[in-house]
Short mmCIF file of C-alpha atoms in Angstrom, two decimals:
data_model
loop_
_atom_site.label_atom_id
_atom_site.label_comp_id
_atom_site.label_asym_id
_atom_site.label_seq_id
_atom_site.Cartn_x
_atom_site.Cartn_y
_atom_site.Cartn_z
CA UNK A 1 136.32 135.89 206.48
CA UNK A 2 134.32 135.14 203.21
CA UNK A 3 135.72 133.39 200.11
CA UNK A 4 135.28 136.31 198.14
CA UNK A 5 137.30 138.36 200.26
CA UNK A 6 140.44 136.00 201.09
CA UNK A 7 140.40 136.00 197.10
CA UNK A 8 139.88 139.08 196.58
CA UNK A 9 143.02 140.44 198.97
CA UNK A 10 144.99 137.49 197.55
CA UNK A 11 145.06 138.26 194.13
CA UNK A 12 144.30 141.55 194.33
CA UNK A 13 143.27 141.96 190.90
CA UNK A 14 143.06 145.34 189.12
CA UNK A 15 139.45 146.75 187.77
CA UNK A 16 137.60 143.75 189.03
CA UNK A 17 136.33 142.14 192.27
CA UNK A 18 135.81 138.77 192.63
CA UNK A 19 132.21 137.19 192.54
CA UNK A 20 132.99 132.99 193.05
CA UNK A 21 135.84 130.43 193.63
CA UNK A 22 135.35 127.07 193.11
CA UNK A 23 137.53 123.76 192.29
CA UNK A 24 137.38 121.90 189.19
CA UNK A 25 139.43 119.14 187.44
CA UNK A 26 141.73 122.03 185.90
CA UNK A 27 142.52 124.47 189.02
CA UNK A 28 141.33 126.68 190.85
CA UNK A 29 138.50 129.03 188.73
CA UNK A 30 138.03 132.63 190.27
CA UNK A 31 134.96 134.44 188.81
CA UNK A 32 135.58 137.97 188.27
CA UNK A 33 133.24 141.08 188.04
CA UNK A 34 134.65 144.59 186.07
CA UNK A 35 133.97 147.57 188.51
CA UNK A 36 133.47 149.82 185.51
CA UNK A 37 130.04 150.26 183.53
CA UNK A 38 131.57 152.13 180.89
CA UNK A 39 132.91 149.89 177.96
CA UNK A 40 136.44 150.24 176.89
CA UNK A 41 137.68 149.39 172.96
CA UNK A 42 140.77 147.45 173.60
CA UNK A 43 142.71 148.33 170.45
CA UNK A 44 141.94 151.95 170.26
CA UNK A 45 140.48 153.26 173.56
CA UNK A 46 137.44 154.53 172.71
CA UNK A 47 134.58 154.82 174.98
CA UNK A 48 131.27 153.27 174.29
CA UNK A 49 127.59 152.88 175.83
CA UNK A 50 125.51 149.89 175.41
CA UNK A 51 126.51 145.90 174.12
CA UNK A 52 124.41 143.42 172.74
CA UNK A 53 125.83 140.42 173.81
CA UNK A 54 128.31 138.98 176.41
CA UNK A 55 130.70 136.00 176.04
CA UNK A 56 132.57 134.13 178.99
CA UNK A 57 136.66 134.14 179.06
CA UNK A 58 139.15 132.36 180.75
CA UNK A 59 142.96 133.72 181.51
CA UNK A 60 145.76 131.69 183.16
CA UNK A 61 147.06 133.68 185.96
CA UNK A 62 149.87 132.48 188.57
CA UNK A 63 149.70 129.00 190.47
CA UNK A 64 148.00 129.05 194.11
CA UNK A 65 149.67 126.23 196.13
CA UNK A 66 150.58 124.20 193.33
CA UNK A 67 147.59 124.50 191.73
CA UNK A 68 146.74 125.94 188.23
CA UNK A 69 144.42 129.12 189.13
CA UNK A 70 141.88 130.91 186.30
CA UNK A 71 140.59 133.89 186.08
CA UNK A 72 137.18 134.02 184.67
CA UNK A 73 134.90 136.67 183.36
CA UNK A 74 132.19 137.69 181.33
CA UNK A 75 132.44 140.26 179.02
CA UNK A 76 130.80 142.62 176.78
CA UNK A 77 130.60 142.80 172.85
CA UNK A 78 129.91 145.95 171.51
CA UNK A 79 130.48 148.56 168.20
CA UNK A 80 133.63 150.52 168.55
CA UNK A 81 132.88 153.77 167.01
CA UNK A 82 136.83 154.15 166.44
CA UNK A 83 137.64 150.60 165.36
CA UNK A 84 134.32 150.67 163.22
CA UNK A 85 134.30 147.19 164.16
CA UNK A 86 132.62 144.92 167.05
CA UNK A 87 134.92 143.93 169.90
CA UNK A 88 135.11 142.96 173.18
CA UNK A 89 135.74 145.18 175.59
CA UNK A 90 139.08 145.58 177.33
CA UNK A 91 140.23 144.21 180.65
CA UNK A 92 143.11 145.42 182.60
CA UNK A 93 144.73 142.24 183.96
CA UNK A 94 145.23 140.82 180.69
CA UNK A 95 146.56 141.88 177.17
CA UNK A 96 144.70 142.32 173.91
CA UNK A 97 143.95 138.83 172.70
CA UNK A 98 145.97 137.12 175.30
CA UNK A 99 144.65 133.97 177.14
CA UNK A 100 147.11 134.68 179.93
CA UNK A 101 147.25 137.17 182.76
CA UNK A 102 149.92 140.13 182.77
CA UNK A 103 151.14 138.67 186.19
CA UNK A 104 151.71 135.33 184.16
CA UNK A 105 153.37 136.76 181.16
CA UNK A 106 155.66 138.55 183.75
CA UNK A 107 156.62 135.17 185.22
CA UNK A 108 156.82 133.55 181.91
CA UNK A 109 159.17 136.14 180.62
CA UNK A 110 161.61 136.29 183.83
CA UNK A 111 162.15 133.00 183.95
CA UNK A 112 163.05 132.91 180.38
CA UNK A 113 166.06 135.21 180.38
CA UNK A 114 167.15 132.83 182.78
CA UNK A 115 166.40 129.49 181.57
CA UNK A 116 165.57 127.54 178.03
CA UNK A 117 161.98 127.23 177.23
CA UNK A 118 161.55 123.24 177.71
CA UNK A 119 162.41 122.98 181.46
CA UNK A 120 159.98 126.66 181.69
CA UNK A 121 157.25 125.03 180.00
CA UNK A 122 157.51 121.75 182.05
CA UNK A 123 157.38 124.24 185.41
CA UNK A 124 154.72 126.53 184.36
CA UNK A 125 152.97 123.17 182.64
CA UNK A 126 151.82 125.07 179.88
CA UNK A 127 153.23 124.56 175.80
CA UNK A 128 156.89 124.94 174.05
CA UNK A 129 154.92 127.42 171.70
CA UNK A 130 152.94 129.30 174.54
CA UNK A 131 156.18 130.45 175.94
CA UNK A 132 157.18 131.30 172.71
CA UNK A 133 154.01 133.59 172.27
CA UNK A 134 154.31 134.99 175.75
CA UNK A 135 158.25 136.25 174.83
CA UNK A 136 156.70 137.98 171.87
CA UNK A 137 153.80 139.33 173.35
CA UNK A 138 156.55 141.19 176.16
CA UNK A 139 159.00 142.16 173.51
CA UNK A 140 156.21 143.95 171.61
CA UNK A 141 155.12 146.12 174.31
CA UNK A 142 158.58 146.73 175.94
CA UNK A 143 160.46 147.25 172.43
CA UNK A 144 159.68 150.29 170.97
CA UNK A 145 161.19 152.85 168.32
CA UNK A 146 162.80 155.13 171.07
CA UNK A 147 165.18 152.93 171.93
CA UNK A 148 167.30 154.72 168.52
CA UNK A 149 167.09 158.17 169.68
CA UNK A 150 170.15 158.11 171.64
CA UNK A 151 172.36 156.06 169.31
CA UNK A 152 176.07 157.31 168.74
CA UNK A 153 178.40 155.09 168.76
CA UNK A 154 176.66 151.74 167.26
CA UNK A 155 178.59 147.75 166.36
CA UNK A 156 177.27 145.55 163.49
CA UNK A 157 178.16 142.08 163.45
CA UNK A 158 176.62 138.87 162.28
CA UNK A 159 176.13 135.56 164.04
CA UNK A 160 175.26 131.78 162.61
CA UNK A 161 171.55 130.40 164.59
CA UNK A 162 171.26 127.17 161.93
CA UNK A 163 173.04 125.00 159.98
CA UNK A 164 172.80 125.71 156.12
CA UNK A 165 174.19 129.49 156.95
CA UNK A 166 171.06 130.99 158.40
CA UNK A 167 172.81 134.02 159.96
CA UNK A 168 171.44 137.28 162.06
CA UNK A 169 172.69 140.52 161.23
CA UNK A 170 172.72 142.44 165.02
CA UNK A 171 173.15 146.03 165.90
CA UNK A 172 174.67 146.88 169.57
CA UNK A 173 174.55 150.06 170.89
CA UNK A 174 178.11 150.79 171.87
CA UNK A 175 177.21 153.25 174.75
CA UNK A 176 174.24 150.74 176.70
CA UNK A 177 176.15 147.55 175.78
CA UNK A 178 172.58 145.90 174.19
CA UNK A 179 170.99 144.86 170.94
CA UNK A 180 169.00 147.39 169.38
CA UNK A 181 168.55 145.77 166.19
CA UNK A 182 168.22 141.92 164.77
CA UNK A 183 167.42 140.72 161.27
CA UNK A 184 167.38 137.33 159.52
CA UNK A 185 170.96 137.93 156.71
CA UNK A 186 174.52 138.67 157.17
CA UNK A 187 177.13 140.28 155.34
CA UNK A 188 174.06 141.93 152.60
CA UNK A 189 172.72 145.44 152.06
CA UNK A 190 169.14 144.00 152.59
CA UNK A 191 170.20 142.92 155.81
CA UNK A 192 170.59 146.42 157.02
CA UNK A 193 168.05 147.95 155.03
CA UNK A 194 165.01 147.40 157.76
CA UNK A 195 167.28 149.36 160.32
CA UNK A 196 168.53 151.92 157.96
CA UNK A 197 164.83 152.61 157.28
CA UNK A 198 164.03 152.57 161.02
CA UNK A 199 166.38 155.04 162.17
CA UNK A 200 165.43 157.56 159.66
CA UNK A 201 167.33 160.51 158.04
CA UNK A 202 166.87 162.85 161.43
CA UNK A 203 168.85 159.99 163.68
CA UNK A 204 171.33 158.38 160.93
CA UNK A 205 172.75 162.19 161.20
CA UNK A 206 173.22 161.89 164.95
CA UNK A 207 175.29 158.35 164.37
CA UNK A 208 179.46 159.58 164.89
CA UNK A 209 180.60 155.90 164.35
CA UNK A 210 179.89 152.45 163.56
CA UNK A 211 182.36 149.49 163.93
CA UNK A 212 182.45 146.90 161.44
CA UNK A 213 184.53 143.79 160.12
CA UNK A 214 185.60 144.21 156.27
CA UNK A 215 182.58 143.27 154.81
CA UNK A 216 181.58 144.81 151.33
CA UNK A 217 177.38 144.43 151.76
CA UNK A 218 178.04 145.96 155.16
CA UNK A 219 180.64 148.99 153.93
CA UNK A 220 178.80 149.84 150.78
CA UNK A 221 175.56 150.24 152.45
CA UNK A 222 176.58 152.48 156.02
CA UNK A 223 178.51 154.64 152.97
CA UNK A 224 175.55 155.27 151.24
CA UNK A 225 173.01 155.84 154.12
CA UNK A 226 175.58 157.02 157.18
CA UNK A 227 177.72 159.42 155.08
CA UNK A 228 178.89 161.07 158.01
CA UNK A 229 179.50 158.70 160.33
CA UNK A 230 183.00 157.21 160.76
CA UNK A 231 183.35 153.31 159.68
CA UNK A 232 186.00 151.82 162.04
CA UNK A 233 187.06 148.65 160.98
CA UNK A 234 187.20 145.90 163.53
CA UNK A 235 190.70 145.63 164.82
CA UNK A 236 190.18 141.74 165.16
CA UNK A 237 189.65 141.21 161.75
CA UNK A 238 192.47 143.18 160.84
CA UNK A 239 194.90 141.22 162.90
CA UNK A 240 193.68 137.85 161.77
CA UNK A 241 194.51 138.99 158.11
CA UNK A 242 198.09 139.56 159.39
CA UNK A 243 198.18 136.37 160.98
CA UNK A 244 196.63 134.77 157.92
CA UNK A 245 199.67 136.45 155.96
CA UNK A 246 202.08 135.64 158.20
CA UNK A 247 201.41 131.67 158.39
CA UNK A 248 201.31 131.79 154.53
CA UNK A 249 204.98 132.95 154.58
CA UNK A 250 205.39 130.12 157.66
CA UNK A 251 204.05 127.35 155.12
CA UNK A 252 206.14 128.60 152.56
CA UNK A 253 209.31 128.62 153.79
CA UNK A 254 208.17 124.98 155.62
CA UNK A 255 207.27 123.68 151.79
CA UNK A 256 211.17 125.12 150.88
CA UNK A 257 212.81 123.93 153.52
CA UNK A 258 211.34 120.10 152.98
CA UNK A 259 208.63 120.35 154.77
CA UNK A 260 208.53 117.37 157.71
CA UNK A 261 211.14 115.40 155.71
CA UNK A 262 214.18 117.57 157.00
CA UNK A 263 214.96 118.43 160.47
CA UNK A 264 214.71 122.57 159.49
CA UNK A 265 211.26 121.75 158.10
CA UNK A 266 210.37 120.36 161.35
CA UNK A 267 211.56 122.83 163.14
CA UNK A 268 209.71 125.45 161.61
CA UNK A 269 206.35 123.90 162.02
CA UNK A 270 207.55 123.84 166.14
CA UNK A 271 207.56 127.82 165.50
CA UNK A 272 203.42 128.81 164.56
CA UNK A 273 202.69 129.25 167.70
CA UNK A 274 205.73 131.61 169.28
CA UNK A 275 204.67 133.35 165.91
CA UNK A 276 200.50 134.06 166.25
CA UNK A 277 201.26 134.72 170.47
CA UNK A 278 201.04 137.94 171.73
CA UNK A 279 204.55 139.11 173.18
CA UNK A 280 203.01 139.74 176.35
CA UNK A 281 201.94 136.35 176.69
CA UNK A 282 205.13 134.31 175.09
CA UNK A 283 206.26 132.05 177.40
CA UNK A 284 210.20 131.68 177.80
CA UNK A 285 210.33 128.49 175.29
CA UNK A 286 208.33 130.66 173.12
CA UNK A 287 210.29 134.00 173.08
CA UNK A 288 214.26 131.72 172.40
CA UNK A 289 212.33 129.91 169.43
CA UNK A 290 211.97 133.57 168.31
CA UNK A 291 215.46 134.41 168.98
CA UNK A 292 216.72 131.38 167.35
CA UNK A 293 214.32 132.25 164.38
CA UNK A 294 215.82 135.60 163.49
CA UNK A 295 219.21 133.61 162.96
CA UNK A 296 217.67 130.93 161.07
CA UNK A 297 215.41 132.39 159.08
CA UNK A 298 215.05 135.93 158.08
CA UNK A 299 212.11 135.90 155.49
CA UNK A 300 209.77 134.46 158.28
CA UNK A 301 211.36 136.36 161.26
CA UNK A 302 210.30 139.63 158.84
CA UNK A 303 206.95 138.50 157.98
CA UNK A 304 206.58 137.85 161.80
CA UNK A 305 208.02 141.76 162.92
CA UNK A 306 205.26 143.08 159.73
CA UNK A 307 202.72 141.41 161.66
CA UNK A 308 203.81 142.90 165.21
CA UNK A 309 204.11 146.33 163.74
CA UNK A 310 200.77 146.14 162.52
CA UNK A 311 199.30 145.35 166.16
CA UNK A 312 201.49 148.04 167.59
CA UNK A 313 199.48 150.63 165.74
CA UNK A 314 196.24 149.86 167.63
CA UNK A 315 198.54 150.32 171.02
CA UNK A 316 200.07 153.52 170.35
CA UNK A 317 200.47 156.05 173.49
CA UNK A 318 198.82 158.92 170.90
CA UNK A 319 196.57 157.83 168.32
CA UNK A 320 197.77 161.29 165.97
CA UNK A 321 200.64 159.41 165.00
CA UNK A 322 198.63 156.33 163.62
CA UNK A 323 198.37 157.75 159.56
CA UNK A 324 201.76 158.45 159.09
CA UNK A 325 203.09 154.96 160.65
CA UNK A 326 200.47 152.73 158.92
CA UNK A 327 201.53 154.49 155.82
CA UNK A 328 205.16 153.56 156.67
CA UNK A 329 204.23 150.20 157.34
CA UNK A 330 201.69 150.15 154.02
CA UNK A 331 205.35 151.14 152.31
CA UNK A 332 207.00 148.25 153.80
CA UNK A 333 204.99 145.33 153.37
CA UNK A 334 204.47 146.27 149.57
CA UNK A 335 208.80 146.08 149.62
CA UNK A 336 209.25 143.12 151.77
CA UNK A 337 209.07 140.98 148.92
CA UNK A 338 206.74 138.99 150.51
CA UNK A 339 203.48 137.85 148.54
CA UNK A 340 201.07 137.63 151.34
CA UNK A 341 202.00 141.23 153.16
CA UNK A 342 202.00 142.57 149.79
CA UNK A 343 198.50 141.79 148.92
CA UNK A 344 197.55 142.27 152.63
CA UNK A 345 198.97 146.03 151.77
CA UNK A 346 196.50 146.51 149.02
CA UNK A 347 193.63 145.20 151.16
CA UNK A 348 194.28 147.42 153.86
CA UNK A 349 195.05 150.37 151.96
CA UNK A 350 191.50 150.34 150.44
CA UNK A 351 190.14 150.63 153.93
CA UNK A 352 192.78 153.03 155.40
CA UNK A 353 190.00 155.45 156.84
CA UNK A 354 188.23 153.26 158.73
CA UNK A 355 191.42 151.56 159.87
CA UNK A 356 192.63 154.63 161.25
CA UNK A 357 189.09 155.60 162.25
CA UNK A 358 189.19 152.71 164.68
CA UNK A 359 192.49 153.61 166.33
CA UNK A 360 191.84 157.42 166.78
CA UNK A 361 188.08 155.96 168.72
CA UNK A 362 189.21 153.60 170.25
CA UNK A 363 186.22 151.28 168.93
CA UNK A 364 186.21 146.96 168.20
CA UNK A 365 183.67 144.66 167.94
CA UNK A 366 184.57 143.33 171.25
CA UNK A 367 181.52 144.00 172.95
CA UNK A 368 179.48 142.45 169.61
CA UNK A 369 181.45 139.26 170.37
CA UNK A 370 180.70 138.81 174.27
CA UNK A 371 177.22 139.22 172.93
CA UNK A 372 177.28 136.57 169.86
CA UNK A 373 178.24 133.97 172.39
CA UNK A 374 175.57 135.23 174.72
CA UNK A 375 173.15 134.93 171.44
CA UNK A 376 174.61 130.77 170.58
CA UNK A 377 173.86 129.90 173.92
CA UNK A 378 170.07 131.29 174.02
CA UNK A 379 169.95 128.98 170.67
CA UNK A 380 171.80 126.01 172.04
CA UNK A 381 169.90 125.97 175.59
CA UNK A 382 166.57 125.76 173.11
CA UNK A 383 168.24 122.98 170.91
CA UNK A 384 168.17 125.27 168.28
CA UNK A 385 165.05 127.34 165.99
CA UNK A 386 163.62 126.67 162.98
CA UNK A 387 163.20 130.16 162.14
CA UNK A 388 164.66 133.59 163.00
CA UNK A 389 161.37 135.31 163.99
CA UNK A 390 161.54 133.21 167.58
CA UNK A 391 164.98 133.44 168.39
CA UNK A 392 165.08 137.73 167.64
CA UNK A 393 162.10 137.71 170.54
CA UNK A 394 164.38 135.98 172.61
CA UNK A 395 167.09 138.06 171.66
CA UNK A 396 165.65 141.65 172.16
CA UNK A 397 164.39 139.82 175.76
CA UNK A 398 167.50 138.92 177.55
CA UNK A 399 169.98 141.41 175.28
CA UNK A 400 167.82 144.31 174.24
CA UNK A 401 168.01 146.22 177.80
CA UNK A 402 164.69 144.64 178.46
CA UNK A 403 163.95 144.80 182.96
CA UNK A 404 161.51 141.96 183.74
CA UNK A 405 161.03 141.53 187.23
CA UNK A 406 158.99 138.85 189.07
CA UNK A 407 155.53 139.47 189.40
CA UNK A 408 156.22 139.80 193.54
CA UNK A 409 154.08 142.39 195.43
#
């Protein structure tokens, strides 16, 4: 069997046969020849007839036995009557521009949902940055507009990439579980802006909800540009308020009772815990330190049932019965006499909708969460980014939906 044809089966390259092999101090080099006659603009399409000049190129394309492997060609410049512009005509194997083969990228980008870029780089022996240009180049073509059509149900959370607070603002699509959105800013209008403007007046009327934490860029602007979509207010947050409250009464009543000087004092800092645990999770030590608090002190054994009350309204059997109860309990922490539950009241009263919007839907930024650690440790396997623009590629690669398989055949 020929050279040429062992190649040619081998690689199996699309358009183009090959002409030559040879060895040199690189790789392997595999001269190719386009089937076609017809010239092809690669930007726009058009067809064209006639070039005036032709110009060599080189692509990487996948390792043959451990050795780097080149495809070569040579092709034609002509006028693009579309473009209005000269260009070199298009070749299937490779994308516009690109000094590496589709098969390669493929690799490239498979690995990298996988594993951080050095060890990649080290294994595919090519550059930190060339990976880096590669993850771009896949997101580009495999990202695209459509991916908002079918949003509902959609999460907005934010997530620290650099010291100095260098945050990204990320949308998740509640219903698909992936990131359909990432921007450089947190907790700002401008932040959402560049989505608000992507999705467009037609499919910011098909959005029914959006979970958020109680942040006033965040609220102000879904308000203004989702007016009919439901803002439910992450039950997390809410919580950690109450338990914010509730160890401000705890410290309190420590400060009163002598703090560590006096054995009450030090008996109430033995408490926090048994106080911030769910009751489902108290252990036995736990649950008589709460028994012996509602002898011992009442203000703090009240301050502890306001926070458990509050939970209880996210774990109610029918969610109808959520407005009249938070009212109830609204009512009762602005009577407890209690400063903290008080002004926790008049916080949560101002986002009462979207607190009750969040029980009736069920909906937390839960999911969000799973995927902000997923995001930290794309950023800590890469010791970290010096910009956003990088580390949103990588993002929209391994938690945008993206499907890269190996380039096997």
């Amino acid at each position: 069997m020929r050279v040429t044809t062992t190649f040619n089966r081998m690689l199996a390259i699309p358009g183009a046969s090959v002409c030559s092999a040879s060895f040199e101090a690189e790789g392997v080099v595999v001269g190719l020849r386009l089937r076609r006659r017809r010239l092809v603009c690669p930007r726009c399409g058009c067809l064209a007839r006639g070039s005036y000049d032709r110009r060599r190129r080189r692509w990487r394309h996948l390792d043959l036995a451990g050795l780097r492997c080149f495809l070569e060609c040579e092709l034609r410049r002509f006028p693009c009557p579309g473009c209005g512009r000269v260009v070199t005509e298009a070749v299937p194997w490779a994308r516009v521009g690109a000094r590496h083969t589709r098969a390669f990228d493929q690799l490239v980008a498979c690995l990298a949902q996988q594993m951080a870029k050095t060890p990649l780089a080290e294994l595919l022996r090519i550059s930190w940055t060339t990976v880096g240009r590669i993850i771009t180049r896949t997101v580009e073509d495999a990202v695209s507009e459509r991916r908002l059509d079918g949003l509902r149900r959609i999460g907005i959370d934010e997530v620290s990439f650099r010291r100095g607070h260098r945050y990204l603002t990320l949308v998740v699509d509640h219903d698909a579980g992936s990131i359909v959105w990432a921007s450089e800013g947190a907790r700002a209008k401008e932040s959402l802006d560049g989505f608000l403007d992507a999705l467009g007046p037609e499919r910011a009327r098909r959005i029914e909800a959006v979970s958020i934490e109680m942040a006033p860029g965040y609220y102000q602007a879904l308000r203004e540009r989702l007016p009919d979509a439901a803002l439910c207010i992450d039950p997390f947050h809410v919580v950690r308020l109450a338990n914010h409250a509730l160890n401000l009464v705890r410290r309190s009543e420590w400060n009163r009772q002598g703090r560590s000087k006096t054995r009450p004092g030090r008996w109430l800092m033995g408490t926090r815990w048994a106080l911030v645990t769910a009751p489902e999770r108290q252990s036995e030590r736990q649950r008589s330190l709460l028994a012996e608090l509602e002898q011992a002190n009442r203000t703090l054994y009240s301050a502890y049932l306001l926070k458990e009350q509050l939970r209880g309204l996210y774990r109610l059997p029918d969610p109808e019965q959520a407005p009249p109860l938070f009212d109830l309990w609204l009512d009762a922490a602005r009577t407890s006499g209690l400063a903290a539950f008080a002004r926790l009241a008049e916080t949560l009263a101002r986002f009462r909708d979207s607190i009750l919007a969040a029980i009736r839907l069920g909906l937390s930024n839960g999911r969000l969460e799973g995927l902000n650690a997923k995001v930290r440790l794309l950023s800590h396997r890469s010791f970290g980014f010096h910009s956003a623009k990088p580390l949103i590629a990588l993002v929209y690669l391994c938690c945008g939906g993206i499907r890269v398989a190996p380039p096997l055949r």
